[in-house]
CSV table of C-alpha atoms in Angstrom, one decimal:
chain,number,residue,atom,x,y,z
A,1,UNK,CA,9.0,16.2,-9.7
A,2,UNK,CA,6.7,13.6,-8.8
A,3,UNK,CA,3.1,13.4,-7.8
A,4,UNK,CA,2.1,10.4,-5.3
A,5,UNK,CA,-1.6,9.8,-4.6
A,6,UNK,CA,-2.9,8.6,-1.1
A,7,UNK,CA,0.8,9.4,0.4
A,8,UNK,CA,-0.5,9.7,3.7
A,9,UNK,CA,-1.4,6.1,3.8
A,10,UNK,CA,1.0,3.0,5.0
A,11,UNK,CA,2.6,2.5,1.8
A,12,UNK,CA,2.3,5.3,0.5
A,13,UNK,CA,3.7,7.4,3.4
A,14,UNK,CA,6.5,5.0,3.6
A,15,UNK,CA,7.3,5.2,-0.4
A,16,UNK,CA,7.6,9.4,0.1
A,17,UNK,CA,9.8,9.0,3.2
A,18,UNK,CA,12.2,6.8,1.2
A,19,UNK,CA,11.9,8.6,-2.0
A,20,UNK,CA,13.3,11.6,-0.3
A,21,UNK,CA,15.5,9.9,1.8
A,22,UNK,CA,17.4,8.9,-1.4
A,23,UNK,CA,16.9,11.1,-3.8
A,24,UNK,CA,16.2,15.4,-3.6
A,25,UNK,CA,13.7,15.0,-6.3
A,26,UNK,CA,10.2,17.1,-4.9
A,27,UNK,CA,7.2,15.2,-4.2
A,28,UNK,CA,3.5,16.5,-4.8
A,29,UNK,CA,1.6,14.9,-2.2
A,30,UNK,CA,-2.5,14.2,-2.6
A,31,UNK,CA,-4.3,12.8,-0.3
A,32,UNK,CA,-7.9,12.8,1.0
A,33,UNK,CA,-7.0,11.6,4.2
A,34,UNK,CA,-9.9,9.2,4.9
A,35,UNK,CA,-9.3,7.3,8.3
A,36,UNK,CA,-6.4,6.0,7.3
A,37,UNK,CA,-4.6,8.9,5.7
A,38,UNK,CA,-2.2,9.8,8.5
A,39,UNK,CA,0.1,12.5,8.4
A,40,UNK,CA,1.7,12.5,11.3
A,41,UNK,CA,3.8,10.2,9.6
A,42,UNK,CA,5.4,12.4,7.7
A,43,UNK,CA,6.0,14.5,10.6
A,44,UNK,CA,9.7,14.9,9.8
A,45,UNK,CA,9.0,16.5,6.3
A,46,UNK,CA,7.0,19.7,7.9
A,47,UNK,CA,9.1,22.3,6.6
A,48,UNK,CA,11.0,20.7,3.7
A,49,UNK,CA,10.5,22.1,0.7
A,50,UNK,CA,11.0,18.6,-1.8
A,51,UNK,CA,7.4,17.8,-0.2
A,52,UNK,CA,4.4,20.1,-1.3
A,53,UNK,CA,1.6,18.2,0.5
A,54,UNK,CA,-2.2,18.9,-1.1
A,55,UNK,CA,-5.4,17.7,0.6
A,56,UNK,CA,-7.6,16.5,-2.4
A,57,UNK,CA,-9.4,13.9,-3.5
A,58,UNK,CA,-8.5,12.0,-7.1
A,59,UNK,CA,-12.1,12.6,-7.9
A,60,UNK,CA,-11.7,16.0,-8.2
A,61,UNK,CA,-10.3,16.4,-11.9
A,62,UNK,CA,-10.4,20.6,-11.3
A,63,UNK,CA,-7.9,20.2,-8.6
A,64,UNK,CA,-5.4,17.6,-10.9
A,65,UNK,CA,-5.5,19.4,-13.7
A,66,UNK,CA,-4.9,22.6,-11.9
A,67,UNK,CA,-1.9,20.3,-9.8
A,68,UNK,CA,-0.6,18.9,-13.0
A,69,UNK,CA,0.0,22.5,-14.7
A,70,UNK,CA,1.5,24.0,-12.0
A,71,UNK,CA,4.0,21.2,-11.2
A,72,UNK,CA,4.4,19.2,-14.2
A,73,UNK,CA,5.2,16.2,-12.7
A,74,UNK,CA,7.1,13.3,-15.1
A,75,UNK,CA,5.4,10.8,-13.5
A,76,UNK,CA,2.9,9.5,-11.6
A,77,UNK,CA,2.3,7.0,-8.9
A,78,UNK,CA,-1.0,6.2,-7.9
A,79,UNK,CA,-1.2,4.2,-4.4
A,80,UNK,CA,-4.6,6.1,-3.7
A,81,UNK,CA,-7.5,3.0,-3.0
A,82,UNK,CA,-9.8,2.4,-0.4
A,83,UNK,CA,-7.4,-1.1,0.7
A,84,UNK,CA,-9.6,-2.7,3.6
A,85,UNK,CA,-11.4,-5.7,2.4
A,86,UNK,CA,-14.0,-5.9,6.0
A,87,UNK,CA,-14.7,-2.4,5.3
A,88,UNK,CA,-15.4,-2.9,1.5
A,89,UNK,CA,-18.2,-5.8,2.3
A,90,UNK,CA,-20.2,-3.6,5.1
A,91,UNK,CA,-19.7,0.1,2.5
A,92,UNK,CA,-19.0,-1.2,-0.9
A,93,UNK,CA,-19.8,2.4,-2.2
A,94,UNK,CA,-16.8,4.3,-1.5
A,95,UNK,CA,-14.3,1.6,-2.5
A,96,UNK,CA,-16.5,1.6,-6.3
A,97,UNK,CA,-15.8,5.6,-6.1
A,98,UNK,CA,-12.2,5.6,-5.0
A,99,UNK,CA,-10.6,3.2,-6.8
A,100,UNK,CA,-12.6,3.3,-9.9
A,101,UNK,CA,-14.1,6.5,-10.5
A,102,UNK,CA,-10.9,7.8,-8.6
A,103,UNK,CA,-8.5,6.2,-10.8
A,104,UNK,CA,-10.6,6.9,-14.1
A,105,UNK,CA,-10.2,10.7,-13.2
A,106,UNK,CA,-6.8,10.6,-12.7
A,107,UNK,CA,-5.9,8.6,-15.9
A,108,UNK,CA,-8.0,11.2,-17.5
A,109,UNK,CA,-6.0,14.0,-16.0
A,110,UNK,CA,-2.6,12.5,-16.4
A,111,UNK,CA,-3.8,11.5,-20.5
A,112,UNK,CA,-4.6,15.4,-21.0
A,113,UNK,CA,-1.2,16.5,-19.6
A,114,UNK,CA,0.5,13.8,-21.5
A,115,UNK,CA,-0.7,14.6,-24.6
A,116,UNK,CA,0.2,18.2,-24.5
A,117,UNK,CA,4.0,17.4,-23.8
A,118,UNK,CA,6.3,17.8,-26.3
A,119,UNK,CA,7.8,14.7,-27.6
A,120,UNK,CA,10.3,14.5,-25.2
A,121,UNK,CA,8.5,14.8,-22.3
A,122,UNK,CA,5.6,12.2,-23.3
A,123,UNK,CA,8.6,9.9,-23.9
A,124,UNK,CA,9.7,10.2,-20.3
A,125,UNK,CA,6.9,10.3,-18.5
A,126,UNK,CA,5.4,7.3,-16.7
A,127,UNK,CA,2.1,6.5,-14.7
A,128,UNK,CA,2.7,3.6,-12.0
A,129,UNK,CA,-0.5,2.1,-11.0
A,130,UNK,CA,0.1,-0.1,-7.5
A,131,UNK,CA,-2.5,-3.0,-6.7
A,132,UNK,CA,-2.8,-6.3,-4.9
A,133,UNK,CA,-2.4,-9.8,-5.3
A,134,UNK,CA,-5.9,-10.2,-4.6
A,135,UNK,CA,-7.5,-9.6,-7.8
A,136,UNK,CA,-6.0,-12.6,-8.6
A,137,UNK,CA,-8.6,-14.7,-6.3
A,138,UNK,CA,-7.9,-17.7,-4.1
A,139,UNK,CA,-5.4,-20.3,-4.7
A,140,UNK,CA,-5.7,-24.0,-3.2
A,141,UNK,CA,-3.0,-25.5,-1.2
A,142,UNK,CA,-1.0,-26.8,-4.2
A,143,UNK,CA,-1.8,-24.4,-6.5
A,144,UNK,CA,1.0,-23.0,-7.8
A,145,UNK,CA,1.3,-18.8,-7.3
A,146,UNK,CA,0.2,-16.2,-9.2
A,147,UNK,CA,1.9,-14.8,-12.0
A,148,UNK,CA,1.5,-11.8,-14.2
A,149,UNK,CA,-0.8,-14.0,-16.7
A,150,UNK,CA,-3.1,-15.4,-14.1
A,151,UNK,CA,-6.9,-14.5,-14.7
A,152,UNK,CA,-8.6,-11.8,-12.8
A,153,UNK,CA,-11.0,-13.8,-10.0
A,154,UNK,CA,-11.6,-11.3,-8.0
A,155,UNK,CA,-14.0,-12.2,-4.8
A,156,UNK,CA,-14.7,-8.9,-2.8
A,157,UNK,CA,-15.9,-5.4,-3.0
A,158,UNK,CA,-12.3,-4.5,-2.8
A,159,UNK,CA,-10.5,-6.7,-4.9
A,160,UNK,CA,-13.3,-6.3,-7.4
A,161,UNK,CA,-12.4,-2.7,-7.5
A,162,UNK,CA,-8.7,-3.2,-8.1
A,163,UNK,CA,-9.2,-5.3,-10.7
A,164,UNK,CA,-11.6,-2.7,-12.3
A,165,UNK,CA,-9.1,0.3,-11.6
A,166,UNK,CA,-6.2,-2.5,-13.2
A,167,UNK,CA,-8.5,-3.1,-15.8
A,168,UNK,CA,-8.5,0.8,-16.7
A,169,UNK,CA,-4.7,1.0,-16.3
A,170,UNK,CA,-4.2,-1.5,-19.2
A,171,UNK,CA,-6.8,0.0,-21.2
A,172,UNK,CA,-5.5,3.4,-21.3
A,173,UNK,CA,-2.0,2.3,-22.4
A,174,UNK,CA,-3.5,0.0,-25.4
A,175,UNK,CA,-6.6,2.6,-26.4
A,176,UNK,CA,-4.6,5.8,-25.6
A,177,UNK,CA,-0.7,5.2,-25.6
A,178,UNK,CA,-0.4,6.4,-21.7
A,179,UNK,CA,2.8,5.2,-20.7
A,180,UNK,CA,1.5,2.9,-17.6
A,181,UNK,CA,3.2,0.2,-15.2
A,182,UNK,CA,1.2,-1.5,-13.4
A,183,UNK,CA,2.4,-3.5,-10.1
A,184,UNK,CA,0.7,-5.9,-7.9
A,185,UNK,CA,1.6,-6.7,-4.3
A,186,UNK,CA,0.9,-9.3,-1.7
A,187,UNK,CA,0.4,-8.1,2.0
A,188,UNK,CA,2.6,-5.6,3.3
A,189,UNK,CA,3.4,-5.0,7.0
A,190,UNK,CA,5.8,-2.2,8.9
A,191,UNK,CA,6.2,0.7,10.1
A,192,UNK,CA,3.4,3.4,10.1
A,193,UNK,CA,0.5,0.3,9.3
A,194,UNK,CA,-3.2,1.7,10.5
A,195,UNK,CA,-3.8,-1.1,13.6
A,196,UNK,CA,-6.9,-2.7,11.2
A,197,UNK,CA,-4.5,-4.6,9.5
A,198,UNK,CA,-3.7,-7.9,11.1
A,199,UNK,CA,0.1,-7.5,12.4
A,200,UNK,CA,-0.2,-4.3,13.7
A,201,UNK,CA,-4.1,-5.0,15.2
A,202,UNK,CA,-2.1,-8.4,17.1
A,203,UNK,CA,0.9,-6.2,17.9
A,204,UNK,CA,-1.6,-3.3,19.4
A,205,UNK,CA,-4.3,-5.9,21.1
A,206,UNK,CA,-1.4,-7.6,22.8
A,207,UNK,CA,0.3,-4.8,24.3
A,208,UNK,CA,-2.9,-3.4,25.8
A,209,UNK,CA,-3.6,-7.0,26.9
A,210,UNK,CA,-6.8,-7.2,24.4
A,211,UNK,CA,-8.0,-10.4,22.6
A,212,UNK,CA,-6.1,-11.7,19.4
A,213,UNK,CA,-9.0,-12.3,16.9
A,214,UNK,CA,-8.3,-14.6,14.6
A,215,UNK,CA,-10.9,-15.5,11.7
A,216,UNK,CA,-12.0,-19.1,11.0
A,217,UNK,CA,-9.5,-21.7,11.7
A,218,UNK,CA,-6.4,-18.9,11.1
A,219,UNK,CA,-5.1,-21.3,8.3
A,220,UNK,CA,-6.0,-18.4,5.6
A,221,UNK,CA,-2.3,-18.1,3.6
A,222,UNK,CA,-1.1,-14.7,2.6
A,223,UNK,CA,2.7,-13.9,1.1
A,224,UNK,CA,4.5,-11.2,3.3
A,225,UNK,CA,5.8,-8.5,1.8
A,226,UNK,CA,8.1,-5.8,4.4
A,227,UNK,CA,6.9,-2.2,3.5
A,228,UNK,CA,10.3,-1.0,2.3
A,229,UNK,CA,10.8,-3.8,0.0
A,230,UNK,CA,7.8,-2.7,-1.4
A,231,UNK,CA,9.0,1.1,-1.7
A,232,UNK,CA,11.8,-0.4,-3.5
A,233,UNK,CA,10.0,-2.2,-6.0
A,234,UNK,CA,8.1,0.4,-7.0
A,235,UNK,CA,11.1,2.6,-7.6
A,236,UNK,CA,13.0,-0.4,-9.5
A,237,UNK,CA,9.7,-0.5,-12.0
A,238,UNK,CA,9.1,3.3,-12.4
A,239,UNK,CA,12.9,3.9,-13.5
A,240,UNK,CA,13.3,0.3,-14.8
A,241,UNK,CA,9.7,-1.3,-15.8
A,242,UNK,CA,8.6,-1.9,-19.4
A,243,UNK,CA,5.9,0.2,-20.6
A,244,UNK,CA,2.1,-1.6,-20.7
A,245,UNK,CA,3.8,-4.6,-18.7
A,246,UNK,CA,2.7,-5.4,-14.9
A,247,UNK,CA,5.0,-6.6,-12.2
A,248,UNK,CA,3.9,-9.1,-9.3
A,249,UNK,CA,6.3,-7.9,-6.4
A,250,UNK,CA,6.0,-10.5,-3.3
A,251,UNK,CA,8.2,-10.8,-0.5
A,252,UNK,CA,8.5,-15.3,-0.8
A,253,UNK,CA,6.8,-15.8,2.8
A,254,UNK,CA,3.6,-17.6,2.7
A,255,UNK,CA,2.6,-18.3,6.5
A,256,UNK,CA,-0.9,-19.1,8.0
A,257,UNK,CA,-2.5,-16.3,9.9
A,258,UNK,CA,-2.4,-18.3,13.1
A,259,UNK,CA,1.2,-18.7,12.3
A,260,UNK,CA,2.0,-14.5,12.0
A,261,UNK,CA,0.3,-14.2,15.2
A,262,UNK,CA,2.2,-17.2,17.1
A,263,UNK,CA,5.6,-15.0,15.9
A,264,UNK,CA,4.3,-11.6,17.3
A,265,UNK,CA,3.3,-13.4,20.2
A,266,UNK,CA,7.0,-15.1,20.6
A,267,UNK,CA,8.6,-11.8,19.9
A,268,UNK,CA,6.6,-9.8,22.2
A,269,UNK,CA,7.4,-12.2,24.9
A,270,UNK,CA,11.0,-11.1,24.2
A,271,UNK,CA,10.9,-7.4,23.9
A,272,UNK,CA,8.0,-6.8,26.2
A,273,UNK,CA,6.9,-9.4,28.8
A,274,UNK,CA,4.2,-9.5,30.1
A,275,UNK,CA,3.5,-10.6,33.8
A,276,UNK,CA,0.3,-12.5,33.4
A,277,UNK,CA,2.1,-14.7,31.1
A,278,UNK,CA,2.8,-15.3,27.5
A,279,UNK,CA,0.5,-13.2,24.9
A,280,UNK,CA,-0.3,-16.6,23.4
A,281,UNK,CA,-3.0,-16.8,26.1
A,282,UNK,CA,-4.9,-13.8,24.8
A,283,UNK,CA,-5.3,-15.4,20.9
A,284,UNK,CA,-9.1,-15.8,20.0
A,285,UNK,CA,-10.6,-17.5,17.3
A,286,UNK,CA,-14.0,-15.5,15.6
A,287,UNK,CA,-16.1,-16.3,12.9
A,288,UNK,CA,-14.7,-15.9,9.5
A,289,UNK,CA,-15.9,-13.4,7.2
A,290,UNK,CA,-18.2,-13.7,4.4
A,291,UNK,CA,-15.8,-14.7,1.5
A,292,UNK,CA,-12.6,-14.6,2.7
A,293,UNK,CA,-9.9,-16.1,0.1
A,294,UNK,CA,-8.6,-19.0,1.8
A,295,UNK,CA,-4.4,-18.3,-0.3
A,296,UNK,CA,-2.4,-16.4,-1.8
A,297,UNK,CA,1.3,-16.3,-2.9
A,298,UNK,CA,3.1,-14.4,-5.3
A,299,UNK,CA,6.0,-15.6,-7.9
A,300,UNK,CA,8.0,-12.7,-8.5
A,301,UNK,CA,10.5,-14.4,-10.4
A,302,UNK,CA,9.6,-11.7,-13.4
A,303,UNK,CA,10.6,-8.1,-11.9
A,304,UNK,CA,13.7,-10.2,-10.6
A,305,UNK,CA,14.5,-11.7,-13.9
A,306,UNK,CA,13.7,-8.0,-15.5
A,307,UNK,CA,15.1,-5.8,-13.4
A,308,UNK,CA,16.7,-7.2,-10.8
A,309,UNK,CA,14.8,-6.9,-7.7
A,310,UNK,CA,14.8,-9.0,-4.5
A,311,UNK,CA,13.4,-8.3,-1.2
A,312,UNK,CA,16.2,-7.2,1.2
A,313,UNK,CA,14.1,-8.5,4.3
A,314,UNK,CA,13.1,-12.2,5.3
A,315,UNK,CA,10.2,-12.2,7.4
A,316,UNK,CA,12.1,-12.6,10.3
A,317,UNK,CA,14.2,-9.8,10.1
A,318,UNK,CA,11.3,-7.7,9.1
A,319,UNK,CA,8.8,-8.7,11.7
A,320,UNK,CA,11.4,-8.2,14.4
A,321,UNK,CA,11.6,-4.6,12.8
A,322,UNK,CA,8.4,-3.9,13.1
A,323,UNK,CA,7.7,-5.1,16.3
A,324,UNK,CA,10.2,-2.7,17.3
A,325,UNK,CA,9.1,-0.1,15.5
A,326,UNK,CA,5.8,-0.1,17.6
A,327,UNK,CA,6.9,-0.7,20.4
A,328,UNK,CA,9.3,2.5,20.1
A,329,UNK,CA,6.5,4.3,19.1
A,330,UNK,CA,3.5,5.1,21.6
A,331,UNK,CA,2.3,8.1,20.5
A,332,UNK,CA,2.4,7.2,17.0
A,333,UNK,CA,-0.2,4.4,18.1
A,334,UNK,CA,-2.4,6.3,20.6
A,335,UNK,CA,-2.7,9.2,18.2
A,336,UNK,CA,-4.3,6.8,15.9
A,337,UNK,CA,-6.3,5.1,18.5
A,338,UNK,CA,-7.6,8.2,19.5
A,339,UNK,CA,-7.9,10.1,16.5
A,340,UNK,CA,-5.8,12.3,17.3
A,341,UNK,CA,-4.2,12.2,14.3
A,342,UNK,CA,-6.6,13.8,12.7
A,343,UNK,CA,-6.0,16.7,14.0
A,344,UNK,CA,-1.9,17.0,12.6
A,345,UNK,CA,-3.3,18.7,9.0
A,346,UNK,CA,-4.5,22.1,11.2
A,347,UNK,CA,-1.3,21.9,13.8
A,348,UNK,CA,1.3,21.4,11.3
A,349,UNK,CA,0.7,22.0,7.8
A,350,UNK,CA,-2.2,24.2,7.4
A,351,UNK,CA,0.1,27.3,5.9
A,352,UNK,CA,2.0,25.0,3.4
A,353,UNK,CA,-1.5,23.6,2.3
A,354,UNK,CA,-2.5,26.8,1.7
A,355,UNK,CA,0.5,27.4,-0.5
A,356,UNK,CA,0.0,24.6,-2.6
């Protein structure tokens, strides 16, 4: 068994869904499902028994020490973090309290259970911290990309807090001995994303015929990482990874924001026309925000050289996916525009929280 923090979220929803699409190894599933905690995306698991969802917050080291001696999980991973960087400059507070006092706590939690397994089982077990790119800072335009040994530079509330919860990670392996992996990710899109996040707030504002806001000049670079590439990293390093190391785990497609958009745009004029023209007319360009990194890109030439691992998606194909994806699913979307969504905890898995 296996215990997944903030599993309700985009990545982390998406990394329980595939985990037990390919394996019959239970899940313990905590999440404090904040705003973006969603879990009417796992919809198809109500009823399974490989996934024991637990509402709880990683703060709360009663409630993980309680989940780790009833379940005994041999390993952790931790995608639990306040992730929104707009939302980290105007409420800096609960990003400090998530993803550092959150992920203190739980190292704290998972170092007491550790310790008190027998050799064996301290041997096996593993705690997988995921992060971002963006602790790294801002790159110029011929700078070349990050790599595992690039200095911490981090710029906002949010990637500040990473960094600190990173920070943490690396500690507890060199202080304590905690076996600990720690990964770090550019931008992810697909399936299941919260519409805050630029591809699926273009995808959303487009169909309802809304503005496309685009900060600045929309020449900020990010790296592109398809969701279930992502999911596959992760189990590549957990089974694969090298105790104390850290993993950059990119997806190879820098593009300029105005250039993501321009793509959604061109596919939605495929799949979903519009009659007052191409959704190209509806981009907008809006004042930057305060700090915003200007690039980033990822060399992940080390989890490929170490273990393998290559993203099975090029943007293309994973953008036309995703597209898809919400445009196949309305309800998905208007539950979360609503909030709605909220309210799948009481309908559907009240009793089996109960139980846990």
């Amino acid at each position: 068994m296996i215990l997944v923090t903030g599993g309700a979220g985009f990545i982390g929803a998406n990394f329980v869904l595939d985990w037990l699409a390919a394996s019959d190894e239970p899940v313990i599933n905590l999440d404090a499902l904040t705003y973006a905690g969603n879990l009417e995306t796992l919809a198809r698991l109500q009823g399974d028994p490989r996934h024991v969802f637990v509402h709880g917050d990683i703060c709360d080291r009663a409630l993980l020490d309680r989940l780790f001696a009833e379940h005994a999980p041999r390993a952790v991973v931790h995608f639990a973090a306040e992730s929104h960087v707009d939302r980290s400059i105007h409420g800096p507070g609960a990003f400090v309290r998530t993803n550092v006092e959150g992920t203190f706590t739980l190292l704290e939690a998972a170092r007491a259970h550790w310790s008190a397994l027998p050799a064996a089982g301290r041997e096996a077990f593993r705690f997988l911290h995921v992060s971002t790119d963006e602790v790294y800072g801002s790159l110029g335009p011929k700078d070349p990309a990050f790599t595992e040994t690039k200095a911490y530079e981090p710029n906002s509330p949010y990637s500040a807090s990473k960094a600190a919860s990173d920070h943490l990670v690396r500690a507890w392996h060199h202080t304590y001995g905690l076996p600990v992996l720690t990964t770090n990710c550019s931008n992810n899109y697909g399936p299941y994303q919260f519409p805050e996040k630029l591809i699926p707030l273009m995808i959303v504002n487009a169909l309802a015929g809304k503005p496309l806001p685009i900060y600045g000049d929309g020449l900020n670079v990010r790296d592109w990482l398809y969701v279930g590439d992502h999911c596959s990293a992760i189990r590549e390093v957990l089974a694969r990874g090298r105790l104390g190391e850290t993993y950059n785990v990119g997806g190879w497609n820098e593009m300029a924001n105005v250039d993501i958009v321009d793509t959604l745009c061109a596919l939605l004029d495929e799949l979903r026309p519009d009659a007052a023209g191409s959704h190209r007319r509806l981009i907008t360009y809006v004042k930057d925000r305060p700090g915003h990194d200007r690039r980033y890109a990822i060399d992940a030439r080390k989890i490929e050289r170490e273990l393998g691992w290559r993203p099975a998606e090029t943007f293309q194909t994973g953008i036309r996916k995703t597209v898809q994806w919400y445009l196949d699913n309305p309800g998905w979307i208007a539950n979360v525009q609503s909030g709605a969504y909220r309210d799948w905890l009481a309908r559907n898995y009240g009793a089996r929280e109960a139980q846990a």
